[in-house]
Amino acid sequence: GDSVTQMEGPVTLSEEAFLTINCTYTATGYPSLFWYVQYPGEGLQLLLKATKADDKGSNKGFEATYRKETTSFHLEKGSVQVSDSAVYFCALRKDGANNLFFGTGTRLTVIP
Amino acid sequence: DGGITQSPKYLFRKEGQNVTLSCEQNLNHDAMYWYRQDPGQGLRLIYYSQIVNDFQKGDIAEGYSVSREKKESFPLTVTSAQKNPTAFYLCASSIMVGTYNEQFFGPGTRLTVL
């Protein structure tokens, strides 16, 4: 079945460090891929998305590239800030469907 | 302001009682969803609805019920049959057509069963 696997956290980084959160997926066809962010005590917000191979989603300095050959959608940011501390979820939506499959989430803590 | 509201933010109930969580959206979205989030886990789909008066079970529907009498509203009832109801519940909505069908989430309701 369809699934998403994220690197386990928690991840702790110093401010201005480089961030990578790995995400790989299993799905037939051509799913759409998403990264959502959840700040403490809040719901999820869409961070970025990509709908086809080699698409790069980007927002707020975060980037992720849809790699079909490696079934991956790793999240990266060149210089993290304290305000980036949150839980990050990778998700996929199967082609033609509306439901999302979520990874388990990765908690990021950025220290000054 | 368009968005999704969930109320209340925190809810406490005694074991064996049914409880209903509210979810309202003014985004004119056709589809609405309920997810459950447990510590250290991803979101799991409970129920979803693509149109008024219609809904489908998700991955963990046992012990829950929903209704969709209005496009704007999708309340979730946690029944006494749900064995482990303490969790964070998130409601979401999306349009039905389009390339991205982005899901918009509410702020969530944290349910604690005592």
mmCIF file of C-alpha atoms in Angstrom:
data_model
loop_
_atom_site.group_PDB
_atom_site.id
_atom_site.type_symbol
_atom_site.label_atom_id
_atom_site.label_comp_id
_atom_site.label_asym_id
_atom_site.label_seq_id
_atom_site.Cartn_x
_atom_site.Cartn_y
_atom_site.Cartn_z
ATOM 1 C CA GLY A 1 0.000 0.000 0.000
ATOM 2 C CA ASP A 2 0.880 3.645 -0.136
ATOM 3 C CA SER A 3 3.151 4.891 2.616
ATOM 4 C CA VAL A 4 5.593 7.587 3.622
ATOM 5 C CA THR A 5 8.762 7.067 5.652
ATOM 6 C CA GLN A 6 10.462 9.971 7.384
ATOM 7 C CA MET A 7 13.705 10.123 9.269
ATOM 8 C CA GLU A 8 13.073 9.831 12.958
ATOM 9 C CA GLY A 9 13.693 12.762 15.199
ATOM 10 C CA PRO A 10 14.110 14.672 17.185
ATOM 11 C CA VAL A 11 16.567 16.834 15.313
ATOM 12 C CA THR A 12 18.392 19.570 17.189
ATOM 13 C CA LEU A 13 20.397 22.165 15.292
ATOM 14 C CA SER A 14 22.123 25.423 16.043
ATOM 15 C CA GLU A 15 20.838 28.563 14.395
ATOM 16 C CA GLU A 16 22.121 29.017 10.810
ATOM 17 C CA ALA A 17 22.904 25.315 10.431
ATOM 18 C CA PHE A 18 21.927 23.354 7.325
ATOM 19 C CA LEU A 19 18.817 21.200 7.612
ATOM 20 C CA THR A 20 17.909 17.987 5.834
ATOM 21 C CA ILE A 21 14.902 15.873 6.750
ATOM 22 C CA ASN A 22 14.675 12.716 4.683
ATOM 23 C CA CYS A 23 11.410 11.453 3.243
ATOM 24 C CA THR A 24 10.864 8.447 0.994
ATOM 25 C CA TYR A 25 7.592 7.112 -0.284
ATOM 26 C CA THR A 26 5.947 3.998 -1.656
ATOM 27 C CA ALA A 27 3.117 4.475 -4.118
ATOM 28 C CA THR A 28 1.967 3.341 -7.509
ATOM 29 C CA GLY A 29 1.539 5.837 -10.277
ATOM 30 C CA TYR A 30 2.464 9.473 -9.838
ATOM 31 C CA PRO A 31 1.526 10.785 -6.412
ATOM 32 C CA SER A 32 1.681 14.412 -5.364
ATOM 33 C CA LEU A 33 4.073 15.112 -2.499
ATOM 34 C CA PHE A 34 3.791 17.619 0.320
ATOM 35 C CA TRP A 35 5.604 18.923 3.350
ATOM 36 C CA TYR A 36 3.444 20.231 6.184
ATOM 37 C CA VAL A 37 4.659 22.045 9.303
ATOM 38 C CA GLN A 38 3.028 21.994 12.725
ATOM 39 C CA TYR A 39 3.979 24.658 15.247
ATOM 40 C CA PRO A 40 3.390 23.889 18.945
ATOM 41 C CA GLY A 41 -0.281 23.574 19.817
ATOM 42 C CA GLU A 42 -1.474 24.306 16.314
ATOM 43 C CA GLY A 43 -2.852 22.536 13.283
ATOM 44 C CA LEU A 44 -0.824 21.734 10.189
ATOM 45 C CA GLN A 45 0.156 24.279 7.564
ATOM 46 C CA LEU A 46 1.210 23.431 4.051
ATOM 47 C CA LEU A 47 4.886 24.318 3.634
ATOM 48 C CA LEU A 48 5.522 23.228 0.053
ATOM 49 C CA LYS A 49 4.387 20.783 -2.590
ATOM 50 C CA ALA A 50 5.327 19.078 -5.866
ATOM 51 C CA THR A 51 3.133 17.176 -8.277
ATOM 52 C CA LYS A 52 5.500 15.570 -10.767
ATOM 53 C CA ALA A 53 8.989 14.209 -11.069
ATOM 54 C CA ASP A 54 11.801 16.770 -10.863
ATOM 55 C CA ASP A 55 9.451 19.481 -9.576
ATOM 56 C CA LYS A 56 10.987 21.552 -6.812
ATOM 57 C CA GLY A 57 8.706 22.956 -4.150
ATOM 58 C CA SER A 58 9.972 25.938 -2.186
ATOM 59 C CA ASN A 59 8.712 28.278 0.501
ATOM 60 C CA LYS A 60 10.228 30.342 3.339
ATOM 61 C CA GLY A 61 13.725 29.166 2.419
ATOM 62 C CA PHE A 62 12.748 25.496 2.489
ATOM 63 C CA GLU A 63 13.087 23.334 -0.618
ATOM 64 C CA ALA A 64 12.269 19.784 -1.646
ATOM 65 C CA THR A 65 12.698 18.074 -5.008
ATOM 66 C CA TYR A 66 10.456 15.252 -6.232
ATOM 67 C CA ARG A 67 12.854 12.441 -7.169
ATOM 68 C CA LYS A 68 11.026 9.574 -8.786
ATOM 69 C CA GLU A 69 14.157 7.499 -9.363
ATOM 70 C CA THR A 70 14.845 7.386 -5.625
ATOM 71 C CA THR A 71 11.175 7.843 -4.523
ATOM 72 C CA SER A 72 12.275 10.672 -2.280
ATOM 73 C CA PHE A 73 11.214 14.185 -1.322
ATOM 74 C CA HIS A 74 13.828 15.368 1.166
ATOM 75 C CA LEU A 75 13.297 18.720 2.878
ATOM 76 C CA GLU A 76 16.230 21.125 3.017
ATOM 77 C CA LYS A 77 16.985 24.588 4.315
ATOM 78 C CA GLY A 78 20.323 26.295 4.084
ATOM 79 C CA SER A 79 20.178 28.275 7.334
ATOM 80 C CA VAL A 80 17.624 27.462 10.011
ATOM 81 C CA GLN A 81 16.232 29.927 12.515
ATOM 82 C CA VAL A 82 14.849 29.465 16.020
ATOM 83 C CA SER A 83 11.396 30.190 14.581
ATOM 84 C CA ASP A 84 11.676 27.061 12.390
ATOM 85 C CA SER A 85 11.329 24.872 15.475
ATOM 86 C CA ALA A 86 8.300 22.705 14.756
ATOM 87 C CA VAL A 87 7.233 19.239 13.665
ATOM 88 C CA TYR A 88 7.542 18.567 9.941
ATOM 89 C CA PHE A 89 5.375 16.016 8.146
ATOM 90 C CA CYS A 90 5.944 14.540 4.733
ATOM 91 C CA ALA A 91 2.764 13.431 2.946
ATOM 92 C CA LEU A 92 1.619 11.999 -0.350
ATOM 93 C CA ARG A 93 -1.618 12.038 -2.258
ATOM 94 C CA LYS A 94 -2.160 9.276 -4.733
ATOM 95 C CA ASP A 95 -2.982 10.346 -8.247
ATOM 96 C CA GLY A 96 -6.741 10.832 -8.564
ATOM 97 C CA ALA A 97 -7.408 10.607 -4.833
ATOM 98 C CA ASN A 98 -8.029 13.253 -2.200
ATOM 99 C CA ASN A 99 -6.730 11.494 0.894
ATOM 100 C CA LEU A 100 -3.285 12.175 2.257
ATOM 101 C CA PHE A 101 -0.867 9.609 3.693
ATOM 102 C CA PHE A 102 1.371 11.147 6.333
ATOM 103 C CA GLY A 103 4.760 10.220 7.675
ATOM 104 C CA THR A 104 5.265 10.072 11.431
ATOM 105 C CA GLY A 105 6.665 13.580 11.629
ATOM 106 C CA THR A 106 10.105 14.894 12.554
ATOM 107 C CA ARG A 107 10.502 17.314 15.433
ATOM 108 C CA LEU A 108 13.054 20.039 14.784
ATOM 109 C CA THR A 109 14.456 22.187 17.563
ATOM 110 C CA VAL A 110 16.728 25.085 16.642
ATOM 111 C CA ILE A 111 18.798 26.535 19.451
ATOM 112 C CA PRO A 112 20.299 30.042 19.426
ATOM 113 C CA ASP B 1 -11.308 35.744 7.119
ATOM 114 C CA GLY B 2 -11.638 32.343 5.469
ATOM 115 C CA GLY B 3 -10.585 29.294 7.366
ATOM 116 C CA ILE B 4 -11.427 26.276 9.464
ATOM 117 C CA THR B 5 -12.508 26.517 13.064
ATOM 118 C CA GLN B 6 -12.532 23.720 15.575
ATOM 119 C CA SER B 7 -14.014 23.962 18.993
ATOM 120 C CA PRO B 8 -13.267 23.586 21.747
ATOM 121 C CA LYS B 9 -9.468 23.676 21.823
ATOM 122 C CA TYR B 10 -9.359 21.438 24.910
ATOM 123 C CA LEU B 11 -12.011 18.933 25.908
ATOM 124 C CA PHE B 12 -12.232 16.684 28.925
ATOM 125 C CA ARG B 13 -14.684 13.832 29.253
ATOM 126 C CA LYS B 14 -15.306 10.942 31.557
ATOM 127 C CA GLU B 15 -14.796 7.441 30.296
ATOM 128 C CA GLY B 16 -17.929 5.986 28.737
ATOM 129 C CA GLN B 17 -19.368 9.299 27.576
ATOM 130 C CA ASN B 18 -19.882 10.215 23.950
ATOM 131 C CA VAL B 19 -18.422 13.547 22.895
ATOM 132 C CA THR B 20 -18.832 15.601 19.711
ATOM 133 C CA LEU B 21 -16.064 17.722 18.225
ATOM 134 C CA SER B 22 -17.029 20.644 16.038
ATOM 135 C CA CYS B 23 -15.486 21.555 12.686
ATOM 136 C CA GLU B 24 -16.684 24.460 10.530
ATOM 137 C CA GLN B 25 -15.198 25.875 7.334
ATOM 138 C CA ASN B 26 -16.082 28.953 5.303
ATOM 139 C CA LEU B 27 -13.771 28.174 2.386
ATOM 140 C CA ASN B 28 -16.589 26.722 0.261
ATOM 141 C CA HIS B 29 -14.684 23.446 0.102
ATOM 142 C CA ASP B 30 -16.522 20.295 -0.897
ATOM 143 C CA ALA B 31 -14.322 17.792 0.913
ATOM 144 C CA MET B 32 -13.721 17.564 4.645
ATOM 145 C CA TYR B 33 -11.600 15.201 6.718
ATOM 146 C CA TRP B 34 -10.976 14.126 10.294
ATOM 147 C CA TYR B 35 -7.557 12.958 11.449
ATOM 148 C CA ARG B 36 -6.270 11.689 14.727
ATOM 149 C CA GLN B 37 -2.750 12.505 15.923
ATOM 150 C CA ASP B 38 -1.012 10.590 18.702
ATOM 151 C CA PRO B 39 2.373 11.492 20.186
ATOM 152 C CA GLY B 40 5.233 10.475 17.937
ATOM 153 C CA GLN B 41 2.921 9.335 15.186
ATOM 154 C CA GLY B 42 1.698 10.760 11.950
ATOM 155 C CA LEU B 43 -1.888 11.669 11.252
ATOM 156 C CA ARG B 44 -4.334 8.862 10.713
ATOM 157 C CA LEU B 45 -7.530 9.355 8.746
ATOM 158 C CA ILE B 46 -10.756 8.672 10.641
ATOM 159 C CA TYR B 47 -13.485 9.733 8.215
ATOM 160 C CA TYR B 48 -13.802 11.911 5.157
ATOM 161 C CA SER B 49 -16.633 13.421 3.188
ATOM 162 C CA GLN B 50 -16.539 14.529 -0.428
ATOM 163 C CA ILE B 51 -20.053 15.929 -0.587
ATOM 164 C CA VAL B 52 -22.988 16.787 1.651
ATOM 165 C CA ASN B 53 -24.845 13.768 3.052
ATOM 166 C CA ASP B 54 -22.059 11.395 2.073
ATOM 167 C CA PHE B 55 -18.977 10.204 3.953
ATOM 168 C CA GLN B 56 -16.524 7.312 3.938
ATOM 169 C CA LYS B 57 -14.535 5.514 6.594
ATOM 170 C CA GLY B 58 -10.845 6.136 6.801
ATOM 171 C CA ASP B 59 -8.192 3.901 8.304
ATOM 172 C CA ILE B 60 -9.368 4.045 11.927
ATOM 173 C CA ALA B 61 -13.126 4.666 11.865
ATOM 174 C CA GLU B 62 -14.077 2.203 14.606
ATOM 175 C CA GLY B 63 -15.577 3.965 17.602
ATOM 176 C CA TYR B 64 -16.246 7.195 15.704
ATOM 177 C CA SER B 65 -19.201 8.607 13.789
ATOM 178 C CA VAL B 66 -19.718 11.671 11.598
ATOM 179 C CA SER B 67 -22.432 13.577 9.805
ATOM 180 C CA ARG B 68 -22.380 16.002 6.904
ATOM 181 C CA GLU B 69 -25.721 17.770 6.807
ATOM 182 C CA LYS B 70 -24.248 21.062 5.643
ATOM 183 C CA LYS B 71 -21.332 21.822 3.373
ATOM 184 C CA GLU B 72 -19.718 23.985 6.050
ATOM 185 C CA SER B 73 -19.902 21.536 8.924
ATOM 186 C CA PHE B 74 -18.456 18.086 9.627
ATOM 187 C CA PRO B 75 -18.840 17.166 13.314
ATOM 188 C CA LEU B 76 -17.079 14.107 14.724
ATOM 189 C CA THR B 77 -18.548 12.053 17.568
ATOM 190 C CA VAL B 78 -16.193 9.994 19.659
ATOM 191 C CA THR B 79 -18.303 7.216 21.074
ATOM 192 C CA SER B 80 -17.805 5.095 24.165
ATOM 193 C CA ALA B 81 -16.810 2.251 21.819
ATOM 194 C CA GLN B 82 -13.543 3.995 21.003
ATOM 195 C CA LYS B 83 -11.070 2.182 23.246
ATOM 196 C CA ASN B 84 -8.393 4.849 23.422
ATOM 197 C CA PRO B 85 -9.953 8.229 22.632
ATOM 198 C CA THR B 86 -7.383 10.543 24.237
ATOM 199 C CA ALA B 87 -5.642 12.245 21.310
ATOM 200 C CA PHE B 88 -5.306 15.426 19.269
ATOM 201 C CA TYR B 89 -8.010 15.645 16.585
ATOM 202 C CA LEU B 90 -7.519 17.640 13.413
ATOM 203 C CA CYS B 91 -10.131 18.616 10.865
ATOM 204 C CA ALA B 92 -9.213 19.568 7.303
ATOM 205 C CA SER B 93 -10.928 20.579 4.078
ATOM 206 C CA SER B 94 -10.064 20.795 0.400
ATOM 207 C CA ILE B 95 -11.561 21.511 -2.992
ATOM 208 C CA MET B 96 -12.435 18.445 -5.019
ATOM 209 C CA VAL B 97 -10.846 19.337 -8.297
ATOM 210 C CA GLY B 98 -7.582 20.892 -9.369
ATOM 211 C CA THR B 99 -3.982 19.895 -9.511
ATOM 212 C CA TYR B 100 -3.039 20.362 -5.892
ATOM 213 C CA ASN B 101 -6.216 19.853 -3.849
ATOM 214 C CA GLU B 102 -4.349 21.299 -0.906
ATOM 215 C CA GLN B 103 -5.799 20.362 2.447
ATOM 216 C CA PHE B 104 -6.293 23.209 4.906
ATOM 217 C CA PHE B 105 -6.220 22.286 8.566
ATOM 218 C CA GLY B 106 -7.990 23.641 11.609
ATOM 219 C CA PRO B 107 -6.155 24.356 14.886
ATOM 220 C CA GLY B 108 -7.181 21.025 16.399
ATOM 221 C CA THR B 109 -9.013 19.816 19.508
ATOM 222 C CA ARG B 110 -7.152 18.004 22.253
ATOM 223 C CA LEU B 111 -9.453 15.438 23.828
ATOM 224 C CA THR B 112 -8.589 13.926 27.188
ATOM 225 C CA VAL B 113 -10.705 11.134 28.585
ATOM 226 C CA LEU B 114 -10.394 10.816 32.337
#
